[in-house]
CSV table of C-alpha atoms and ligand atoms in Angstrom, one decimal:
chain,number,residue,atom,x,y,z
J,1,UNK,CA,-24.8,-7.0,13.0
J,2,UNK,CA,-22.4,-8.8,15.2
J,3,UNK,CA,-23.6,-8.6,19.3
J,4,UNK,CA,-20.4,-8.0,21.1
J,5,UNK,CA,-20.9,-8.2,24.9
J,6,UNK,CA,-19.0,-8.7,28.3
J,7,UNK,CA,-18.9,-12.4,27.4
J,8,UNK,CA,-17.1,-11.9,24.1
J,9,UNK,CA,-13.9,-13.5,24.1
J,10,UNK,CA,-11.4,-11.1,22.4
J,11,UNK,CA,-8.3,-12.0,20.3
J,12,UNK,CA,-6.0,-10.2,18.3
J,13,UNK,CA,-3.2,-9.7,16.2
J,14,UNK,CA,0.2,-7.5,16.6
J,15,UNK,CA,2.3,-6.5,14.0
J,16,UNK,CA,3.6,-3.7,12.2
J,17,UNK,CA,1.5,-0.8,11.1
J,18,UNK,CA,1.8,-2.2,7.0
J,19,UNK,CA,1.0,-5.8,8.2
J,20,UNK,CA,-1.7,-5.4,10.4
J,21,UNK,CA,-3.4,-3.2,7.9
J,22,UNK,CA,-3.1,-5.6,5.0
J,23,UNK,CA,-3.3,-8.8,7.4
J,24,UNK,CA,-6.2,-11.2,6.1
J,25,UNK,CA,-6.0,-13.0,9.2
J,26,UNK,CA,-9.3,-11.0,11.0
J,27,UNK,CA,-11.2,-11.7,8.1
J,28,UNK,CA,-9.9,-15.8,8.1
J,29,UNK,CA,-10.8,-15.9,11.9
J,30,UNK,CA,-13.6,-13.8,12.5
J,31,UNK,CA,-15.6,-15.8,10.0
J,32,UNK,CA,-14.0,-19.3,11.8
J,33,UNK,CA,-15.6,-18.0,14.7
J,34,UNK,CA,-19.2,-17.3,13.0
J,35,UNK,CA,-19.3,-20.4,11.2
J,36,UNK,CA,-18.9,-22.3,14.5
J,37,UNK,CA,-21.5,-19.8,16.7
J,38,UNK,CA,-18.4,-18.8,18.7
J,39,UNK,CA,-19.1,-15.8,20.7
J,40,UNK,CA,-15.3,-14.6,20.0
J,41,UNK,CA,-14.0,-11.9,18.0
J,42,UNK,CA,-10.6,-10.9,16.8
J,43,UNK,CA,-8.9,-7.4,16.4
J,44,UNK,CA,-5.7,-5.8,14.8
J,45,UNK,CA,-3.8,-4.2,16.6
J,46,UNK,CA,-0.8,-1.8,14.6
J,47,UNK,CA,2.8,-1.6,17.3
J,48,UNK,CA,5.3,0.4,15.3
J,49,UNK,CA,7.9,0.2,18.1
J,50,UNK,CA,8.6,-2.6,21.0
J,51,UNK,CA,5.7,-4.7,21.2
J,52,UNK,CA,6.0,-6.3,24.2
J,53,UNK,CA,4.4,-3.9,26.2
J,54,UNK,CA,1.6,-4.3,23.8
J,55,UNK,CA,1.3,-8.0,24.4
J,56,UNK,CA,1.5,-8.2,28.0
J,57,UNK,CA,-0.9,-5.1,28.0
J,58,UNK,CA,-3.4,-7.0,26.3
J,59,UNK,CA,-3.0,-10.1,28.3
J,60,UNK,CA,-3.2,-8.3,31.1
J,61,UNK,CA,-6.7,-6.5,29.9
J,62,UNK,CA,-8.0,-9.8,29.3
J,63,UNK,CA,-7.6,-11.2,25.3
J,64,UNK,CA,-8.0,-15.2,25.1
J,65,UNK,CA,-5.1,-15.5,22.7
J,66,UNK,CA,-2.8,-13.8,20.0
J,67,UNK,CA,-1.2,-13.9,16.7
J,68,UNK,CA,1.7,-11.5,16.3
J,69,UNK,CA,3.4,-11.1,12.5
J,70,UNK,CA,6.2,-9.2,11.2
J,71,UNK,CA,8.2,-7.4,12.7
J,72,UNK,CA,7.5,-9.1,16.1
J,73,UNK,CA,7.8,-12.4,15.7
J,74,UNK,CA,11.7,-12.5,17.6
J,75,UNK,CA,10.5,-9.8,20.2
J,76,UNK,CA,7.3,-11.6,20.9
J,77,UNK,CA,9.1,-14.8,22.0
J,78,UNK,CA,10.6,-12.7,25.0
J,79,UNK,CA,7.4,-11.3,25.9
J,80,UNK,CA,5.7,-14.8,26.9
J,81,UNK,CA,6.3,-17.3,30.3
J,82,UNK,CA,7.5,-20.4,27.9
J,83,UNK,CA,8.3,-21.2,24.6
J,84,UNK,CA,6.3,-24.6,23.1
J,85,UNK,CA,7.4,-26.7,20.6
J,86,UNK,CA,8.5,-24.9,17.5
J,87,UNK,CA,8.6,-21.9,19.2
J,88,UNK,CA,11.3,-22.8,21.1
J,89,UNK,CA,13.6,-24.4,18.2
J,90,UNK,CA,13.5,-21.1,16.1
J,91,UNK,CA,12.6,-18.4,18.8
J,92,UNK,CA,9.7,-16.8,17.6
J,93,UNK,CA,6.7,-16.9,18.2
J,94,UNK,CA,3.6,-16.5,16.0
J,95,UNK,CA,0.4,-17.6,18.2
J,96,UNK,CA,0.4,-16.7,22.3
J,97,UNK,CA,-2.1,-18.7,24.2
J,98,UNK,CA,-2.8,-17.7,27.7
J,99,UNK,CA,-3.3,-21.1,29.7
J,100,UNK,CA,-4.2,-21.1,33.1
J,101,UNK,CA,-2.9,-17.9,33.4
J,102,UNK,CA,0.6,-18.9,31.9
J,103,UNK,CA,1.2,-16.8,28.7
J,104,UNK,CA,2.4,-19.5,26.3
J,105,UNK,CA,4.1,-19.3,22.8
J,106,UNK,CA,3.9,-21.0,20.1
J,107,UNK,CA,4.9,-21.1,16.5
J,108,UNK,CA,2.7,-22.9,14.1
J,109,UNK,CA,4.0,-21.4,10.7
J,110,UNK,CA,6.2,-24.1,9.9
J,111,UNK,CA,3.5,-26.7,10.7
J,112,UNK,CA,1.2,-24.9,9.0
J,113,UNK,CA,3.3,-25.4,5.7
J,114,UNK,CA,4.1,-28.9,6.4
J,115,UNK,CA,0.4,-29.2,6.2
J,116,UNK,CA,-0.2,-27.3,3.2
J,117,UNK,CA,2.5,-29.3,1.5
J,118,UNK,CA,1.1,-32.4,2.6
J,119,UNK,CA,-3.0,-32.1,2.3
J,120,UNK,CA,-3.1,-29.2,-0.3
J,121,UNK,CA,-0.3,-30.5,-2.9
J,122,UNK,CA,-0.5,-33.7,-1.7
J,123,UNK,CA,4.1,-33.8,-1.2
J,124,UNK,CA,5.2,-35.7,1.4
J,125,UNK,CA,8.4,-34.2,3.4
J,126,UNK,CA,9.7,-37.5,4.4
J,127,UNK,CA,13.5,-38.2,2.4
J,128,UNK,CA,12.9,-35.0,0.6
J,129,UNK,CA,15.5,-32.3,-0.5
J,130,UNK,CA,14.7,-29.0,0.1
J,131,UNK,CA,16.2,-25.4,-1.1
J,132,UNK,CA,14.7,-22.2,1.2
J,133,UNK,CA,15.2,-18.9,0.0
J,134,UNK,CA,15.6,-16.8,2.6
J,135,UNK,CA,17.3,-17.0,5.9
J,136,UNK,CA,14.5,-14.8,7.9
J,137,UNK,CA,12.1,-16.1,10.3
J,138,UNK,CA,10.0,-17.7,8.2
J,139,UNK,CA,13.0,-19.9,6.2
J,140,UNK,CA,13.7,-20.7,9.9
J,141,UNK,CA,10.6,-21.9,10.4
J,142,UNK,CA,10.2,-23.7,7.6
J,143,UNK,CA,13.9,-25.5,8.2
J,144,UNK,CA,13.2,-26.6,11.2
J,145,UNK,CA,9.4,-28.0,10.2
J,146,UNK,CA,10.7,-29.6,7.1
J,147,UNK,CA,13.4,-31.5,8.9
J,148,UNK,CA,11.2,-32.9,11.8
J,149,UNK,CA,8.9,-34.1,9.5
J,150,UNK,CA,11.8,-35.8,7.4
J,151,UNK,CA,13.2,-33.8,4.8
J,152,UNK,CA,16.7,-35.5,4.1
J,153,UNK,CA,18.4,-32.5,3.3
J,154,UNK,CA,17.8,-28.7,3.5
J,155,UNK,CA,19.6,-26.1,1.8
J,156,UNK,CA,19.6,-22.5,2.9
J,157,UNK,CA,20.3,-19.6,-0.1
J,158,UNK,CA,20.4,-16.7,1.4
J,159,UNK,CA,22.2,-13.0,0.0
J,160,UNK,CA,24.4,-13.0,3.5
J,161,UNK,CA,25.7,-16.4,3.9
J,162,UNK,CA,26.8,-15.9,7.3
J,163,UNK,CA,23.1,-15.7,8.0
J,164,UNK,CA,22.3,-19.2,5.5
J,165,UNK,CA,24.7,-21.1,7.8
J,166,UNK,CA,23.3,-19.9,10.9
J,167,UNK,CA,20.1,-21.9,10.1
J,168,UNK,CA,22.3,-25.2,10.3
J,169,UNK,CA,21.2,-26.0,14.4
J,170,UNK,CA,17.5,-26.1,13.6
J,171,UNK,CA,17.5,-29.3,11.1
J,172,UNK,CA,18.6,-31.7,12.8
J,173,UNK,CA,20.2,-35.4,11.7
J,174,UNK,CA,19.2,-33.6,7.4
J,175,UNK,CA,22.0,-32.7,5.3
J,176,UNK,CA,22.4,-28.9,5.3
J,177,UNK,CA,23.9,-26.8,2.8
J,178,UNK,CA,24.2,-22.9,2.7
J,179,UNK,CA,25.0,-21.0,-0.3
J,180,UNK,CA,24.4,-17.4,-1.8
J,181,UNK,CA,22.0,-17.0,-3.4
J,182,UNK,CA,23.5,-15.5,-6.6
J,183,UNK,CA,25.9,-19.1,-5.9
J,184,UNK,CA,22.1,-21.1,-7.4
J,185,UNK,CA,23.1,-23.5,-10.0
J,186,UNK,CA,21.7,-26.1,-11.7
J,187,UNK,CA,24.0,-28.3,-9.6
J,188,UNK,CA,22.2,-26.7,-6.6
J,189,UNK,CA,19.1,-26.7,-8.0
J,190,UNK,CA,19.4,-30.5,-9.8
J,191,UNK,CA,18.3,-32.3,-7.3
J,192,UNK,CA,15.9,-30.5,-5.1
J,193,UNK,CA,12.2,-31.7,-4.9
J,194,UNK,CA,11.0,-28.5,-3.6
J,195,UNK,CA,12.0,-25.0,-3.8
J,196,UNK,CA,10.7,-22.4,-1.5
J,197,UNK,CA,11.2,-18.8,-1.9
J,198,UNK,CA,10.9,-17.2,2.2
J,199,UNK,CA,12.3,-13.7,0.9
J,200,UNK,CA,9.8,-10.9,0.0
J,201,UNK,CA,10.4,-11.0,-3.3
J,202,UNK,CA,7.6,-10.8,-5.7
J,203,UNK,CA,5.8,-8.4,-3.7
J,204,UNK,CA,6.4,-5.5,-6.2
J,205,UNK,CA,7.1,-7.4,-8.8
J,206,UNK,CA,10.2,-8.3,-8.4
J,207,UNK,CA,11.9,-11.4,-10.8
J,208,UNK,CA,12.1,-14.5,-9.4
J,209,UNK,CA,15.6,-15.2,-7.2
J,210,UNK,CA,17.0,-17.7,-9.6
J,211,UNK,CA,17.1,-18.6,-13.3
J,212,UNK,CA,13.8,-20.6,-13.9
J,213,UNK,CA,15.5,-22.2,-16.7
J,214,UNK,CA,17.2,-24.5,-14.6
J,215,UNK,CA,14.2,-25.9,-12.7
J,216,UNK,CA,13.2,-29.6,-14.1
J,217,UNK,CA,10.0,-30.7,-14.4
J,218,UNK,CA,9.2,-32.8,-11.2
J,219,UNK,CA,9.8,-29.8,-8.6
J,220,UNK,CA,7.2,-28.1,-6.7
J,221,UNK,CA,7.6,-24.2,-6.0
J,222,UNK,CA,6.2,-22.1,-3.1
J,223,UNK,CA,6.6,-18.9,-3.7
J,224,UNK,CA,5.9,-17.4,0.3
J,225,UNK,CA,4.6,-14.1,-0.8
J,226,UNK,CA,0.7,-14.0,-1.5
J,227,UNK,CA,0.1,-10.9,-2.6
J,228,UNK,CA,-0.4,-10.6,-5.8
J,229,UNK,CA,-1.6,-14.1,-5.8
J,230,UNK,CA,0.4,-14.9,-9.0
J,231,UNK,CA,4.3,-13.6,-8.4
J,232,UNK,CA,6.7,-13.6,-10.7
J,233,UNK,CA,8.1,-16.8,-9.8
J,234,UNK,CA,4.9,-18.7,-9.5
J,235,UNK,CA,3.8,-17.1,-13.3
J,236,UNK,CA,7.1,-18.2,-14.4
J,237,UNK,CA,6.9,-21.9,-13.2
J,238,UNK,CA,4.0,-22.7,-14.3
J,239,UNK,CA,4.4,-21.2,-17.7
J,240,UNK,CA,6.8,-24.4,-17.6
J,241,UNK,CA,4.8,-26.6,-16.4
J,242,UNK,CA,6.4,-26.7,-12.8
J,243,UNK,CA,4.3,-27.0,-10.1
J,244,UNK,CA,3.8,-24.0,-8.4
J,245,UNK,CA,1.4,-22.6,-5.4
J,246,UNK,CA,1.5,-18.7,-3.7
J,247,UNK,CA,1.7,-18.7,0.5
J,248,UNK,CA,-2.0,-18.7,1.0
J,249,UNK,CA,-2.1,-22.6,2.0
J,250,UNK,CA,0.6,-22.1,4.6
J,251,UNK,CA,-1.5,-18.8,5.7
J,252,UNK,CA,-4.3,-20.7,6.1
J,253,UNK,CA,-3.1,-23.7,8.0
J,254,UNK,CA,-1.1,-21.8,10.5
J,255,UNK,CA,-3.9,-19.6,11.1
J,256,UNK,CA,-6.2,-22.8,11.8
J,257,UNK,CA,-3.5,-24.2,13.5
J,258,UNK,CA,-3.4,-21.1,16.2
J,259,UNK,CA,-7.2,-21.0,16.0
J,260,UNK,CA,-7.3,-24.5,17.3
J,261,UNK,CA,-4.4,-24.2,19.8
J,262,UNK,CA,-7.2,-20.5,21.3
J,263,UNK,CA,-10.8,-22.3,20.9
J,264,UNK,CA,-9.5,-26.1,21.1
J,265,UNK,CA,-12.3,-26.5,18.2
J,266,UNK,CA,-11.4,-28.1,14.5
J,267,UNK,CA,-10.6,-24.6,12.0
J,268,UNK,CA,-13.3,-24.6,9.1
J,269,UNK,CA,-10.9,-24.9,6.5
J,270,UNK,CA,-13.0,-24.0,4.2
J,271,UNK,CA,-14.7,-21.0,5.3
J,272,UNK,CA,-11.5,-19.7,6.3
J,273,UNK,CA,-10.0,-20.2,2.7
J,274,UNK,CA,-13.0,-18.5,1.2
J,275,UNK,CA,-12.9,-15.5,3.6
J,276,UNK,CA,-9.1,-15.0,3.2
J,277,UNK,CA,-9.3,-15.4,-0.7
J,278,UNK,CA,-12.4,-12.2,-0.7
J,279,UNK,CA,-10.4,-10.3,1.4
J,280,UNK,CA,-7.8,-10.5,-1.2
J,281,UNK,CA,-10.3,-9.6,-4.1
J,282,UNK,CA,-11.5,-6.8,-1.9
J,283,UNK,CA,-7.6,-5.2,-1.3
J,284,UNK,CA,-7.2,-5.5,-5.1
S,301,NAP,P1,12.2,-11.7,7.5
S,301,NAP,O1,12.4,-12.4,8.8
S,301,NAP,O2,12.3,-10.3,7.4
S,301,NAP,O3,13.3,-12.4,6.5
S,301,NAP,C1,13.3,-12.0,5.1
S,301,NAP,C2,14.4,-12.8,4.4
S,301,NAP,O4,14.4,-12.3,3.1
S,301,NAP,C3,15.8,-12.5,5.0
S,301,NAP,O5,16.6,-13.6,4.7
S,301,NAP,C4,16.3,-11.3,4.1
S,301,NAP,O6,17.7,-11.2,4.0
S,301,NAP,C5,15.7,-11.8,2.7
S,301,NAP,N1,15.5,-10.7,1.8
S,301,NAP,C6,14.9,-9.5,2.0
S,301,NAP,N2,14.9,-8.8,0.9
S,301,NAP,C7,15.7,-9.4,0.0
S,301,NAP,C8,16.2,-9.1,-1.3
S,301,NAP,N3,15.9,-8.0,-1.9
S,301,NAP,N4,17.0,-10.0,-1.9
S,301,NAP,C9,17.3,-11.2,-1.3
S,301,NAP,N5,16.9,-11.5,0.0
S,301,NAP,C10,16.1,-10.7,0.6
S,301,NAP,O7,10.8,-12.1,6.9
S,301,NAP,P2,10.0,-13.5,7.0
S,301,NAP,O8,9.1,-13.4,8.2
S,301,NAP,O9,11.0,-14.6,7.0
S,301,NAP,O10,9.1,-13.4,5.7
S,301,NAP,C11,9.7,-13.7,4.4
S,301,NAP,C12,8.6,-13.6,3.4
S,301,NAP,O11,7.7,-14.7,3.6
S,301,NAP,C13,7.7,-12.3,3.4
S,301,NAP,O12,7.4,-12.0,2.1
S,301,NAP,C14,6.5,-12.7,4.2
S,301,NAP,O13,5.4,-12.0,3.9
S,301,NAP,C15,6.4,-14.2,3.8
S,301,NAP,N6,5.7,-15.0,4.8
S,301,NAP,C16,4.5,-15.7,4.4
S,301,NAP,C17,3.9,-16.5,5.3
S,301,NAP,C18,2.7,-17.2,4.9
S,301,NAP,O14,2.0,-17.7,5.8
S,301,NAP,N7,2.4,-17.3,3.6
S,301,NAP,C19,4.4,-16.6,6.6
S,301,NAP,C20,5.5,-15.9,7.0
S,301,NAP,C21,6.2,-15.1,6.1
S,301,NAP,P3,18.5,-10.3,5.0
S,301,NAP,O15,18.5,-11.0,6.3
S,301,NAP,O16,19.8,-10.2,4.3
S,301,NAP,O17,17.8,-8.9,5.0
């Protein structure tokens, strides 16, 4: 049994009622923080309304650092002193730090899938072409990762594409394109190296956004959505051959990046993984 004093350090994550119940991210860091002998602990806590006063509540009572998911992530970028790095480009924030009393966000989702692409499917971003789908938080994330790590162009398909073009001031010196997504061609699609899919669907089942048909072989395929662990669009990609992965890599990388950014320690990748993927097996 876990001994949870005065000392502990305590952190936490805020997000919708849904999310925080389904989250896998206590399970990822609480074992992170056994594995290292870490006398820290970390909680879920469910905000169905403004969470703002959450957060500074539970700054204010003490935590050593928090993740906050959806619906937050916008909201939570007003709730801190400054805005670091990625944070700051896309305005939202996923991890708060509190640093020398300073409450300090960051955002390390799109890092954390610049990772995954680059140590777990071994794609370097560099002169790539991209297609998100999506035009949400984490597509903005992503945009804005992708192109400061070198993507030459990024293309945003999003079902408003008022909200696709709005993406345009986050890449940078990369080509942009936005289109609809019902506008995805083979033309559009031709001569993307990697095709990410940043909308929920997939999580009941849904078909994948765009014919599959039209893929060729030498694209890779992230399909955000996790759970189930094989989606639609990942099942469908692969039955082609096509290189496709689920969201758990970027899960994992974002959380070790935030985990980092709270203890200053290296994230056990590993154990991490392995407690995220049981947690999965356990929810069914
Ligand atoms: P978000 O901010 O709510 O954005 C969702 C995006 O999907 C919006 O562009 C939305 O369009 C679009 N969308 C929603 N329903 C759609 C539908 N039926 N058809 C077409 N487009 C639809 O959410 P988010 O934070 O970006 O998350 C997007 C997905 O990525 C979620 O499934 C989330 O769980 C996943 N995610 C995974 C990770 C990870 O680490 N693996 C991290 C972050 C997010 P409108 O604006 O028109 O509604």
């Amino acid at each position: 049994m876990r001994r949870i004093t005065g000392r502990t350090r305590i952190t936490a994550i805020v997000g919708g009622p849904e999310q925080t119940l389904t989250s896998l991210s206590p399970a990822m860091h609480n074992a992170a923080f056994e594995a290292l002998g870490l006398d820290w602990i970390y909680a879920p806590f469910p905000v169905a309304g403004d969470p703002i006063p959450a957060i500074r509540g539970l700054v204010e009572a003490g935590v050593q650092g928090l993740n906050v998911t959806m619906p937050h992530k916008t909201a939570a970028a007003r709730s801190v002193d400054r805005l670091e790095g990625m944070a700051a480009s896309v305005g939202a924030v996923n991890t708060i730090e509190i640093r020398a009393g300073e409450i300090v966000g960051h955002n390390t989702d799109g890092m954390g899938f610049v990772r995954f692409l680059v140590r777990d499917l071994g794609l370097r971003p560099e002169g790539i072409s991209a297609m998100v789908i999506g035009a949400g938080g984490a597509a903005r994330a992503l945009a804005a990762a992708l192109a400061q790590a070198g993507a030459a162009t990024i293309a945003i398909a999003a079902r408003d594409p008022s909200k696709a073009a709005g993406l345009e001031s986050l890449v940078g010196h990369a080509g942009f394109t936005a289109l609809r997504i019902e506008e995805i061609d083979g033309g559009a699609i031709s001569g993307a190296d990697l095709i990410v899919n940043a909308t929920p669907l997939g999580q009941k089942g849904e078909k994948p956004p765009f014919e599959i048909d039209l893929l060729h072989p030498g694209v890779t395929v992230v399909d955000l959505v996790y759970h189930p662990s094989v989606t639609p669009l990942v099942e469908a990609c692969r039955a082609r051959g096509i290189l496709a992965q689920n969201g758990l890599g970027m899960l994992l990388h974002q959380a070790a990046l935030a985990f980092t950014i709270w203890t200053g320690a290296e994230a056990p990748l590993e154990v991490m993984s392995a407690a995220a993927v049981a947690e999965l097996a356990r929810d069914g």
